[in-house]
CSV table of C-alpha atoms and ligand atoms in Angstrom, one decimal:
chain,number,residue,atom,x,y,z
A,1,MET,CA,0.3,0.0,-0.1
A,2,LYS,CA,1.3,3.6,-0.8
A,3,ASN,CA,2.2,5.7,2.3
A,4,LYS,CA,-0.5,8.7,0.4
A,5,LYS,CA,-2.6,10.4,3.4
A,6,PRO,CA,-5.9,10.5,2.2
A,7,TRP,CA,-6.2,14.1,3.9
A,8,GLY,CA,-3.0,14.6,2.5
A,9,GLY,CA,-4.4,17.4,0.3
A,10,ARG,CA,-4.0,20.7,2.3
A,11,PHE,CA,-0.5,19.7,3.5
A,12,SER,CA,3.1,20.1,1.6
A,13,GLY,CA,5.0,18.6,4.6
A,14,ALA,CA,5.3,14.7,5.3
A,15,THR,CA,4.1,13.4,8.7
A,16,SER,CA,7.1,12.9,10.8
A,17,ALA,CA,7.5,9.0,11.4
A,18,LEU,CA,7.2,10.0,15.4
A,19,VAL,CA,4.0,11.2,14.8
A,20,GLU,CA,2.6,8.6,12.6
A,21,GLN,CA,3.6,6.4,15.6
A,22,PHE,CA,2.2,8.3,17.9
A,23,THR,CA,-1.5,8.9,16.3
A,24,GLU,CA,-1.8,5.5,15.2
A,25,SER,CA,-4.2,3.4,16.2
A,26,ILE,CA,-4.4,0.3,13.8
A,27,SER,CA,-2.1,-1.6,16.6
A,28,PHE,CA,-5.3,-2.1,18.5
A,29,ASP,CA,-8.2,-0.7,16.4
A,30,ARG,CA,-7.6,-3.6,14.2
A,31,ALA,CA,-10.2,-5.5,16.1
A,32,LEU,CA,-12.5,-3.6,14.7
A,33,ALA,CA,-12.2,-4.9,11.3
A,34,PRO,CA,-15.2,-7.1,10.8
A,35,TYR,CA,-17.5,-4.4,12.2
A,36,ASP,CA,-15.8,-2.1,9.8
A,37,ILE,CA,-16.3,-4.3,6.9
A,38,ARG,CA,-20.1,-4.6,8.0
A,39,ALA,CA,-21.2,-1.3,8.3
A,40,SER,CA,-19.3,-0.3,5.2
A,41,ILE,CA,-21.2,-2.9,3.1
A,42,ALA,CA,-24.5,-1.3,4.7
A,43,HIS,CA,-23.4,2.3,4.2
A,44,CYS,CA,-22.5,1.6,0.5
A,45,ARG,CA,-25.9,-0.5,-0.3
A,46,MET,CA,-27.5,2.5,1.0
A,47,LEU,CA,-25.6,4.8,-1.1
A,48,GLY,CA,-26.5,2.6,-4.5
A,49,ARG,CA,-29.9,2.6,-3.3
A,50,GLN,CA,-30.2,6.2,-2.9
A,51,GLY,CA,-28.6,7.0,-6.0
A,52,ILE,CA,-25.9,8.7,-4.2
A,53,ILE,CA,-23.1,6.4,-5.9
A,54,ALA,CA,-24.0,4.4,-9.0
A,55,LEU,CA,-25.3,1.0,-8.2
A,56,ARG,CA,-22.7,-0.5,-10.4
A,57,ASP,CA,-20.1,1.2,-8.1
A,58,ALA,CA,-22.0,-0.1,-4.9
A,59,ARG,CA,-21.7,-3.6,-6.1
A,60,ARG,CA,-18.1,-3.7,-6.9
A,61,ILE,CA,-17.2,-2.2,-3.4
A,62,GLU,CA,-19.2,-4.6,-1.6
A,63,ARG,CA,-17.7,-7.4,-3.6
A,64,ALA,CA,-14.4,-6.1,-2.6
A,65,LEU,CA,-15.0,-5.3,1.2
A,66,ARG,CA,-16.1,-9.1,1.1
A,67,GLU,CA,-12.4,-9.9,0.0
A,68,ILE,CA,-10.8,-7.7,2.0
A,69,GLY,CA,-13.0,-9.2,5.1
A,70,ARG,CA,-11.7,-12.4,3.8
A,71,GLU,CA,-8.1,-11.3,3.5
A,72,ILE,CA,-7.9,-9.7,7.1
A,73,GLU,CA,-9.7,-13.0,8.8
A,74,ALA,CA,-6.9,-15.0,6.9
A,75,GLY,CA,-4.0,-12.4,8.0
A,76,ALA,CA,-3.3,-12.2,4.6
A,77,LEU,CA,-3.5,-8.4,4.8
A,78,ALA,CA,-0.6,-6.5,6.4
A,79,LEU,CA,-2.1,-3.6,8.1
A,80,ASP,CA,0.2,-0.8,7.5
A,81,PRO,CA,0.6,1.5,10.3
A,82,ARG,CA,1.1,4.3,8.1
A,83,CYS,CA,-2.1,4.0,7.4
A,84,GLU,CA,-3.2,5.0,10.9
A,85,ASP,CA,-6.5,3.6,11.6
A,86,ILE,CA,-8.6,0.4,10.6
A,87,HIS,CA,-11.0,2.8,8.6
A,88,MET,CA,-8.0,4.0,6.3
A,89,CYS,CA,-6.5,0.9,6.2
A,90,ILE,CA,-9.5,-0.8,4.6
A,91,GLU,CA,-10.1,2.2,2.1
A,92,ALA,CA,-6.6,2.2,1.1
A,93,ARG,CA,-6.6,-1.6,0.2
A,94,LEU,CA,-10.2,-0.9,-1.6
A,95,ILE,CA,-8.7,1.6,-3.4
A,96,GLU,CA,-5.9,-0.6,-4.2
A,97,LYS,CA,-8.1,-3.1,-5.5
A,98,ILE,CA,-10.8,-1.6,-7.8
A,99,GLY,CA,-9.1,1.8,-8.8
A,100,PRO,CA,-10.7,5.1,-7.8
A,101,ALA,CA,-14.4,3.9,-7.6
A,102,GLY,CA,-13.2,2.6,-4.1
A,103,GLY,CA,-12.8,6.6,-2.8
A,104,LYS,CA,-16.7,6.9,-3.6
A,105,LEU,CA,-17.2,4.4,-0.4
A,106,HIS,CA,-16.5,7.6,1.8
A,107,THR,CA,-19.1,9.6,0.5
A,108,ALA,CA,-21.6,10.8,2.8
A,109,ARG,CA,-19.7,9.9,6.0
A,110,SER,CA,-16.6,10.5,8.5
A,111,ARG,CA,-14.3,8.4,10.3
A,112,ASN,CA,-16.2,10.3,13.5
A,113,ASP,CA,-19.5,8.5,12.7
A,114,GLN,CA,-17.8,5.4,11.2
A,115,VAL,CA,-15.5,4.8,14.2
A,116,ALA,CA,-18.6,5.5,16.7
A,117,THR,CA,-20.4,2.6,14.2
A,118,ASP,CA,-17.6,0.4,14.6
A,119,VAL,CA,-17.3,0.5,18.2
A,120,SER,CA,-21.2,0.4,18.9
A,121,LEU,CA,-21.2,-2.9,16.7
A,122,PHE,CA,-18.2,-4.2,18.5
A,123,LEU,CA,-19.9,-3.8,21.8
A,124,ARG,CA,-23.3,-5.0,21.2
A,125,ASP,CA,-21.8,-8.4,20.4
A,126,ALA,CA,-19.7,-7.9,23.8
A,127,VAL,CA,-23.0,-6.9,26.0
A,128,LEU,CA,-24.9,-10.1,24.2
A,129,ASN,CA,-22.0,-12.3,24.6
A,130,THR,CA,-21.3,-11.1,28.1
A,131,LEU,CA,-24.9,-11.8,29.3
A,132,GLY,CA,-24.6,-15.3,27.7
A,133,LEU,CA,-21.3,-15.9,29.5
A,134,LEU,CA,-23.1,-14.3,32.9
A,135,GLY,CA,-26.4,-17.0,32.2
A,136,GLU,CA,-23.8,-19.9,32.4
A,137,LEU,CA,-22.5,-18.4,35.9
A,138,ASP,CA,-25.8,-18.1,37.1
A,139,ARG,CA,-26.7,-21.3,36.4
A,140,ALA,CA,-23.7,-23.0,37.9
A,141,ILE,CA,-24.5,-20.9,40.9
A,142,VAL,CA,-28.1,-22.2,41.0
A,143,GLY,CA,-27.6,-25.3,40.3
A,144,LEU,CA,-25.2,-25.6,43.5
A,145,ALA,CA,-28.1,-24.0,45.3
A,146,GLY,CA,-30.1,-26.7,43.9
A,147,GLU,CA,-27.8,-29.4,45.5
A,148,ASN,CA,-27.0,-27.8,48.7
A,149,MET,CA,-30.8,-27.7,49.9
A,150,ASP,CA,-30.1,-29.4,53.2
A,151,THR,CA,-26.7,-28.0,54.0
A,152,VAL,CA,-26.9,-25.5,56.9
A,153,LEU,CA,-23.6,-23.6,57.8
A,154,PRO,CA,-22.9,-20.2,60.0
A,155,GLY,CA,-24.1,-17.1,58.1
A,156,PHE,CA,-21.5,-14.5,59.3
A,157,THR,CA,-21.8,-10.9,59.8
A,158,HIS,CA,-18.5,-9.1,60.9
A,159,MET,CA,-17.0,-12.2,59.6
A,160,GLN,CA,-18.3,-13.5,63.3
A,161,HIS,CA,-20.9,-16.3,63.7
A,162,ALA,CA,-24.2,-14.8,63.2
A,163,GLN,CA,-27.3,-17.3,62.6
A,164,PRO,CA,-27.5,-20.4,60.8
A,165,VAL,CA,-28.6,-20.5,56.9
A,166,LEU,CA,-29.0,-22.8,54.3
A,167,LEU,CA,-26.0,-22.9,52.3
A,168,ALA,CA,-28.2,-22.5,49.1
A,169,HIS,CA,-29.4,-19.4,50.5
A,170,HIS,CA,-26.0,-18.1,50.9
A,171,LEU,CA,-25.3,-19.1,47.0
A,172,LEU,CA,-28.7,-17.6,46.0
A,173,ALA,CA,-27.0,-14.4,47.3
A,174,TYR,CA,-24.7,-14.5,44.5
A,175,HIS,CA,-27.6,-15.0,42.0
A,176,GLU,CA,-29.0,-12.0,43.2
A,177,MET,CA,-25.8,-10.5,42.2
A,178,PHE,CA,-25.5,-11.8,38.8
A,179,ALA,CA,-29.1,-11.2,37.9
A,180,ARG,CA,-28.8,-7.6,38.7
A,181,ASP,CA,-25.4,-7.3,36.3
A,182,CYS,CA,-27.6,-8.8,33.6
A,183,GLU,CA,-30.3,-6.2,34.1
A,184,ARG,CA,-27.7,-3.6,33.9
A,185,LEU,CA,-26.5,-5.2,30.7
A,186,GLU,CA,-29.8,-5.4,29.2
A,187,SER,CA,-30.6,-2.1,29.9
A,188,CYS,CA,-27.1,-0.9,28.9
A,189,TYR,CA,-27.9,-2.9,25.5
A,190,VAL,CA,-30.8,-0.4,24.4
A,191,ARG,CA,-28.1,2.5,24.3
A,192,VAL,CA,-25.6,0.6,22.4
A,193,ASN,CA,-28.3,-0.4,20.0
A,194,ARG,CA,-28.7,2.8,18.0
A,195,LEU,CA,-26.9,3.6,14.7
A,196,PRO,CA,-24.5,6.3,14.6
A,197,LEU,CA,-23.7,6.6,11.0
A,198,GLY,CA,-25.2,9.5,9.4
A,199,ALA,CA,-24.0,11.7,11.8
A,200,GLY,CA,-21.0,12.5,9.4
A,201,ALA,CA,-18.3,14.4,11.1
A,202,LEU,CA,-20.4,16.0,13.4
A,203,ALA,CA,-23.3,18.1,11.7
A,204,GLY,CA,-24.6,15.3,9.6
A,205,THR,CA,-24.6,14.8,6.1
A,206,PRO,CA,-26.0,17.1,2.8
A,207,TYR,CA,-26.2,13.9,0.8
A,208,PRO,CA,-29.8,12.2,0.7
A,209,VAL,CA,-29.2,9.2,3.1
A,210,ASP,CA,-31.4,6.8,4.4
A,211,ARG,CA,-30.3,6.0,8.1
A,212,ARG,CA,-33.0,3.7,9.0
A,213,TYR,CA,-32.2,1.8,5.9
A,214,VAL,CA,-28.5,1.3,7.0
A,215,ALA,CA,-29.8,0.5,10.8
A,216,ARG,CA,-32.3,-2.3,9.3
A,217,GLN,CA,-29.3,-3.5,7.4
A,218,LEU,CA,-27.3,-3.5,10.6
A,219,GLY,CA,-30.2,-5.0,12.7
A,220,TYR,CA,-30.5,-1.9,15.0
A,221,PRO,CA,-34.1,-1.0,15.8
A,222,ALA,CA,-33.0,3.0,15.8
A,223,VAL,CA,-30.9,5.7,15.0
A,224,THR,CA,-29.3,8.2,16.9
A,225,ALA,CA,-30.9,11.3,17.4
A,226,ASN,CA,-28.3,14.3,17.3
A,227,SER,CA,-25.4,14.3,15.1
A,228,MET,CA,-23.0,16.3,17.5
A,229,ASP,CA,-23.6,13.7,20.7
A,230,THR,CA,-23.3,11.2,18.1
A,231,VAL,CA,-19.9,11.4,17.2
A,232,SER,CA,-18.9,12.1,20.8
A,233,ASP,CA,-20.7,10.3,22.8
A,234,ARG,CA,-19.0,7.1,24.9
A,235,ASP,CA,-21.8,6.8,27.7
A,236,HIS,CA,-22.4,3.2,26.5
A,237,LEU,CA,-19.0,2.2,27.0
A,238,ILE,CA,-18.4,3.9,30.3
A,239,GLU,CA,-21.7,2.1,30.9
A,240,PHE,CA,-20.6,-1.6,29.8
A,241,SER,CA,-17.3,-0.7,31.8
A,242,SER,CA,-19.1,0.5,34.9
A,243,ALA,CA,-21.5,-3.0,34.6
A,244,ALA,CA,-18.4,-4.6,33.9
A,245,ALA,CA,-16.7,-3.3,37.3
A,246,LEU,CA,-19.7,-4.7,39.2
A,247,ILE,CA,-19.7,-8.1,38.0
A,248,MET,CA,-16.0,-8.3,38.8
A,249,MET,CA,-16.8,-6.7,42.4
A,250,HIS,CA,-19.4,-9.5,42.9
A,251,LEU,CA,-16.8,-12.2,41.6
A,252,SER,CA,-14.2,-11.0,43.7
A,253,ARG,CA,-16.6,-11.5,46.6
A,254,LEU,CA,-17.4,-14.9,45.6
A,255,SER,CA,-13.4,-15.4,45.0
A,256,GLU,CA,-12.8,-14.1,48.5
A,257,GLU,CA,-15.0,-16.6,50.1
A,258,LEU,CA,-13.7,-19.6,48.3
A,259,ILE,CA,-10.3,-18.6,49.1
A,260,ILE,CA,-11.1,-18.7,53.0
A,261,TRP,CA,-13.4,-21.4,52.7
A,262,SER,CA,-10.8,-23.6,51.3
A,263,THR,CA,-8.0,-23.0,54.0
A,264,PRO,CA,-7.5,-25.5,56.3
A,265,GLU,CA,-9.3,-23.4,59.2
A,266,PHE,CA,-12.4,-23.4,57.6
A,267,ASN,CA,-12.1,-26.6,55.5
A,268,PHE,CA,-15.5,-25.7,54.0
A,269,VAL,CA,-15.1,-26.4,50.2
A,270,ALA,CA,-12.1,-28.3,48.3
A,271,ILE,CA,-11.4,-26.8,44.7
A,272,ALA,CA,-10.8,-29.2,42.2
A,273,ASP,CA,-6.9,-30.0,41.4
A,274,ALA,CA,-7.8,-29.1,37.8
A,275,PHE,CA,-8.5,-25.4,38.9
A,276,CYS,CA,-5.6,-24.9,41.4
A,277,THR,CA,-1.6,-25.0,41.2
A,278,GLY,CA,0.9,-25.7,43.0
A,279,SER,CA,3.8,-24.2,45.1
A,280,SER,CA,7.6,-24.8,43.3
A,281,ILE,CA,9.0,-24.8,47.2
A,282,MET,CA,6.3,-26.1,49.1
A,283,PRO,CA,5.4,-29.7,48.3
A,284,GLN,CA,2.2,-29.5,50.3
A,285,LYS,CA,0.7,-26.4,48.5
A,286,LYS,CA,-2.5,-26.5,46.9
A,287,ASN,CA,-3.2,-22.9,45.9
A,288,PRO,CA,-6.8,-21.3,44.8
A,289,ASP,CA,-5.0,-19.6,42.1
A,290,VAL,CA,-8.1,-18.8,39.7
A,291,PRO,CA,-10.3,-17.4,42.2
A,292,GLU,CA,-7.0,-15.0,43.3
A,293,ILE,CA,-6.5,-14.2,39.8
A,294,VAL,CA,-9.9,-13.2,39.6
A,295,ARG,CA,-9.7,-11.2,42.4
A,296,GLY,CA,-7.0,-9.1,40.9
A,297,LYS,CA,-8.4,-8.7,37.6
A,298,THR,CA,-11.1,-6.9,39.4
A,299,GLY,CA,-8.6,-4.0,39.5
A,300,ARG,CA,-7.9,-3.6,36.0
A,301,VAL,CA,-11.6,-3.7,35.1
A,302,TYR,CA,-11.9,-0.9,37.9
A,303,GLY,CA,-8.9,0.9,36.4
A,304,ASN,CA,-10.4,0.8,32.9
A,305,LEU,CA,-13.5,2.6,34.0
A,306,MET,CA,-11.6,5.3,35.7
A,307,ALA,CA,-9.6,5.6,32.6
A,308,LEU,CA,-13.1,5.9,30.4
A,309,LEU,CA,-14.5,8.3,33.1
A,310,THR,CA,-11.5,10.6,33.4
A,311,LEU,CA,-10.8,10.2,29.4
A,312,MET,CA,-14.6,11.9,28.7
A,313,LYS,CA,-14.2,15.0,31.6
A,314,ALA,CA,-15.1,17.9,30.4
A,315,LEU,CA,-14.4,17.2,26.6
A,316,PRO,CA,-15.7,19.5,24.8
A,317,LEU,CA,-18.3,19.0,21.6
A,318,ALA,CA,-17.8,17.0,19.4
A,319,TYR,CA,-15.3,14.6,18.3
A,320,ASN,CA,-11.6,15.0,19.9
A,321,ARG,CA,-8.7,12.8,19.3
A,322,ASP,CA,-8.8,11.9,22.7
A,323,LEU,CA,-11.6,9.8,22.0
A,324,GLN,CA,-9.2,7.0,20.3
A,325,GLU,CA,-7.6,6.6,23.7
A,326,ASP,CA,-11.4,4.8,24.7
A,327,LYS,CA,-10.7,1.3,22.5
A,328,GLU,CA,-7.8,-0.5,24.4
A,329,ARG,CA,-9.6,0.2,27.8
A,330,LEU,CA,-13.0,-1.0,26.6
A,331,PHE,CA,-11.3,-4.2,24.8
A,332,ASP,CA,-9.1,-4.9,28.1
A,333,THR,CA,-12.4,-5.0,29.7
A,334,VAL,CA,-14.2,-7.2,27.2
A,335,THR,CA,-11.5,-9.5,27.4
A,336,THR,CA,-10.8,-9.7,31.2
A,337,VAL,CA,-14.4,-9.8,32.3
A,338,GLN,CA,-15.5,-12.4,30.0
A,339,ALA,CA,-12.3,-14.4,30.8
A,340,CYS,CA,-13.2,-14.4,34.0
A,341,LEU,CA,-16.4,-15.6,33.7
A,342,ARG,CA,-15.5,-18.5,31.1
A,343,VAL,CA,-13.1,-19.8,34.0
A,344,PHE,CA,-15.3,-19.2,36.8
A,345,ALA,CA,-18.7,-21.2,35.8
A,346,PRO,CA,-16.6,-24.5,35.6
A,347,MET,CA,-14.5,-23.9,38.2
A,348,LEU,CA,-17.8,-23.8,40.5
A,349,GLY,CA,-18.8,-26.9,38.9
A,350,SER,CA,-15.7,-28.3,40.7
A,351,LEU,CA,-16.5,-27.3,44.2
A,352,ARG,CA,-16.7,-30.2,46.9
A,353,PHE,CA,-18.7,-28.4,49.6
A,354,ASN,CA,-17.5,-30.2,53.2
A,355,ARG,CA,-21.2,-30.2,54.4
A,356,ASP,CA,-19.7,-32.0,58.3
A,357,ALA,CA,-17.7,-29.5,58.5
A,358,MET,CA,-20.0,-26.7,57.7
A,359,ARG,CA,-22.8,-28.7,60.0
A,360,ALA,CA,-20.1,-28.4,63.0
A,361,ALA,CA,-19.6,-25.1,62.5
A,362,ALA,CA,-23.1,-24.0,62.6
A,363,ALA,CA,-23.3,-26.0,66.2
A,364,GLY,CA,-20.7,-23.8,67.6
A,365,GLY,CA,-20.8,-20.1,68.3
A,366,PHE,CA,-24.2,-19.8,69.8
A,367,LEU,CA,-25.5,-19.5,66.5
A,368,THR,CA,-29.1,-19.5,67.7
A,369,ALA,CA,-28.6,-17.1,70.3
A,370,THR,CA,-31.3,-14.7,68.5
A,371,ASP,CA,-33.8,-17.6,68.4
A,372,LEU,CA,-34.1,-17.8,72.2
A,373,ALA,CA,-34.3,-14.4,72.6
A,374,ASP,CA,-37.3,-14.4,70.2
A,375,TYR,CA,-38.8,-17.1,72.2
A,376,LEU,CA,-39.3,-15.0,74.9
A,377,VAL,CA,-40.4,-12.0,72.7
A,378,ALA,CA,-43.3,-14.5,71.1
A,379,ARG,CA,-44.3,-16.9,74.3
A,380,GLN,CA,-44.2,-14.8,76.7
A,381,GLY,CA,-44.6,-11.0,75.3
A,382,MET,CA,-41.2,-9.9,77.0
A,383,PRO,CA,-40.0,-6.8,75.0
A,384,PHE,CA,-37.3,-7.7,72.6
A,385,ARG,CA,-34.5,-5.4,74.5
A,386,SER,CA,-35.2,-7.6,77.9
A,387,ALA,CA,-35.1,-10.8,76.0
A,388,HIS,CA,-31.5,-9.7,74.2
A,389,GLU,CA,-30.2,-8.8,77.7
A,390,VAL,CA,-31.4,-12.1,79.2
A,391,VAL,CA,-29.9,-14.4,76.4
A,392,GLY,CA,-27.0,-12.1,76.6
A,393,ARG,CA,-26.2,-13.2,80.1
A,394,ILE,CA,-26.9,-17.0,79.1
A,395,VAL,CA,-24.1,-16.5,76.8
A,396,ALA,CA,-21.7,-14.9,78.8
A,397,HIS,CA,-22.3,-17.8,81.3
A,398,CYS,CA,-21.9,-20.7,78.8
A,399,GLU,CA,-18.6,-19.0,77.5
A,400,LYS,CA,-17.0,-18.6,80.9
A,401,ALA,CA,-18.2,-22.0,81.6
A,402,GLY,CA,-16.9,-23.2,78.3
A,403,THR,CA,-20.4,-24.9,77.3
A,404,ASN,CA,-22.7,-24.5,74.2
A,405,LEU,CA,-26.2,-23.3,74.6
A,406,PHE,CA,-27.5,-26.5,73.5
A,407,ASP,CA,-26.0,-28.1,76.7
A,408,LEU,CA,-28.8,-25.9,78.8
A,409,ASP,CA,-31.8,-27.7,79.9
A,410,ARG,CA,-35.3,-26.0,80.8
A,411,ARG,CA,-34.0,-25.5,84.6
A,412,ALA,CA,-30.6,-24.3,83.6
A,413,LEU,CA,-32.6,-21.7,81.4
A,414,GLN,CA,-34.9,-20.7,84.4
A,415,LYS,CA,-32.3,-19.5,86.2
A,416,PHE,CA,-31.8,-16.6,84.0
A,417,SER,CA,-35.7,-15.9,83.2
A,418,SER,CA,-38.9,-17.6,84.8
A,419,ALA,CA,-40.6,-17.1,81.6
A,420,PHE,CA,-38.7,-19.7,79.9
A,421,GLY,CA,-41.4,-22.7,79.3
A,422,ALA,CA,-41.0,-26.6,78.7
A,423,ASP,CA,-40.4,-26.0,74.9
A,424,ALA,CA,-37.6,-23.0,75.6
A,425,THR,CA,-35.1,-25.6,74.2
A,426,ALA,CA,-36.6,-26.4,71.1
A,427,CYS,CA,-35.5,-23.4,69.7
A,428,LEU,CA,-32.1,-23.9,70.4
A,429,SER,CA,-31.7,-26.5,67.1
A,430,VAL,CA,-30.0,-25.1,63.7
A,431,GLU,CA,-32.7,-26.6,62.0
A,432,ALA,CA,-35.6,-25.2,64.0
A,433,SER,CA,-34.0,-21.7,63.5
A,434,VAL,CA,-33.5,-21.9,59.7
A,435,ALA,CA,-37.2,-23.1,59.2
A,436,SER,CA,-38.5,-20.2,61.4
A,437,ARG,CA,-37.5,-17.5,58.7
A,438,ARG,CA,-40.5,-18.0,56.8
A,439,CYS,CA,-40.7,-14.3,55.4
A,440,GLU,CA,-40.0,-13.4,52.1
A,441,GLY,CA,-36.6,-13.5,51.1
A,442,GLY,CA,-35.6,-15.3,54.3
A,443,THR,CA,-33.4,-18.8,54.5
A,444,ALA,CA,-36.9,-21.2,55.4
A,445,PRO,CA,-36.3,-24.2,53.4
A,446,ALA,CA,-39.6,-23.5,51.3
A,447,ARG,CA,-38.6,-20.0,50.6
A,448,VAL,CA,-35.4,-21.3,49.3
A,449,ARG,CA,-36.8,-23.9,47.1
A,450,ALA,CA,-39.3,-21.5,45.7
A,451,ALA,CA,-35.8,-19.4,44.7
A,452,VAL,CA,-34.2,-21.7,43.4
A,453,ARG,CA,-37.4,-22.4,40.6
A,454,ALA,CA,-37.8,-18.7,40.0
A,455,ALA,CA,-33.9,-18.2,39.5
A,456,LEU,CA,-34.1,-21.3,36.6
A,457,LYS,CA,-37.1,-19.8,35.4
A,458,GLN,CA,-35.7,-16.4,35.0
A,459,ILE,CA,-32.0,-17.9,33.5
A,460,ALA,CA,-34.0,-19.7,30.9
A,461,ARG,CA,-36.0,-16.7,30.0
A,462,ARG,CA,-32.8,-14.4,29.9
A,463,ARG,CA,-31.1,-17.2,27.6
A,464,GLN,CA,-34.0,-17.2,25.1
A,465,THR,CA,-34.0,-13.5,24.8
A,466,VAL,CA,-30.0,-13.3,24.2
A,467,GLY,CA,-30.6,-16.0,22.1
A,468,ARG,CA,-33.1,-14.0,20.0
A,469,GLU,CA,-31.1,-11.2,19.7
A,470,LEU,CA,-28.1,-12.7,18.3
A,471,LYS,CA,-30.3,-14.6,15.5
A,472,LYS,CA,-31.5,-10.9,14.5
A,473,ILE,CA,-27.9,-9.7,14.3
A,474,ASN,CA,-26.6,-12.4,12.6
A,475,ALA,CA,-29.3,-12.6,10.4
A,476,SER,CA,-28.3,-8.6,9.8
A,477,ILE,CA,-25.4,-7.9,7.3
A,478,ASN,CA,-22.4,-10.1,7.7
A,479,GLY,CA,-19.2,-9.1,6.2
B,501,LIG,N1,-8.7,6.2,15.3
B,501,LIG,C1,-9.9,7.0,15.5
B,501,LIG,C2,-10.5,7.1,16.8
B,501,LIG,O1,-10.6,5.8,17.0
B,501,LIG,C3,-10.7,7.3,14.2
B,501,LIG,C4,-11.4,8.7,14.3
B,501,LIG,C5,-10.7,9.8,13.8
B,501,LIG,N2,-11.2,10.6,13.4
B,501,LIG,C6,-10.4,11.8,13.3
B,501,LIG,N3,-11.1,13.0,12.2
B,501,LIG,N4,-8.8,11.8,13.1
B,501,LIG,O2,-11.1,7.8,17.5
């Protein structure tokens, strides 16, 4: 490819090699090639259909664009960094292939609406694929919950034993987080799903373009409204990055619990060998590297979000070259969050919960102290504050004596309050405690069973919606 700049007309001096190197984006925006080809095909069809260029030219351009797409896919096209970016590389190759008619493709568009369109197409795929992966992860979590309906463990607050809960209930807390993550991606999808092309450099275009036709070609249900906003808007990238940051935050919390739970001190769970690595010096080690790396990668996704927010801060309308800096942050976020989701779901499938260790832990630590206080409230009408005080004294006594609440019989309890009846000790079992929490959102088995069913239905519905959207997109033009 010759090194003549498409914008060279007003220049008499050549670009410094240093500046070429500094301003190029081809080293990373090559990832947009398939989207650039697709958008260009839709654009040139529209140009032909509207009589803006000859139909014959439009057909030749489309054919050549498809060939270029295949060349790039096969790695057969050297992308010259002097071409600056993927848009100019493809255009240069087009002109090389079909001559000056190739130069008609850039009628009625600018690289500013072109790059916005490429990124939008890229992000639309990324959102759907992330939703798909998140769905798989969610299914793995809910699957584990379904298998652990009878397992009781201590629920923690402040990392101290709090109240007994079902393991399924604990796991379903993560389902809720992932379900909210899905909602956020779905909402972001609505705003990604508007066609930018047609905004031109910033003011629109004088040609009789048909933006809605291009939108239909590319499977967009709508076009963007204001040309100046369109070429400078990066909200949807930030929305995605923010949704991704929350996904990572949730994954990091689950990672942290798996790391803690797999210590010998807890021994609540074992991660399969396939998902762990060893130490080069300590032969006994089996390290939870996957959750550790996921926890670590959370930082770079947060960093990418901050970079994008800062990139956009105080940027005047409309397009500014600063915007070129958005792509690497976005690409890195997509790659990172998808890699984490991809490895996390099968790792969850490999977990072995140590139900006995959980049960044993739930038996100590006065987990049912609240239940004993609730007994005094429910059966004897004692104000909760007073009941709390009575049971607090019982716990202090047990702690001093080295005994547990379970060791107390009615007579022992009555030393602290005459309100304890014959049925008082029944509320001390962890099963009774769990079963009593029947309110909406509580850990009672019936509630948790219903929650598993609802979650499975929700996951299946989402899967269908994502599948339908992907089909719609695939049915539209593909380069
Ligand atoms: N590489 C550029 C970017 O990523 C493409 C748009 C360039 N537009 C321009 N007028 N120089 O933003």
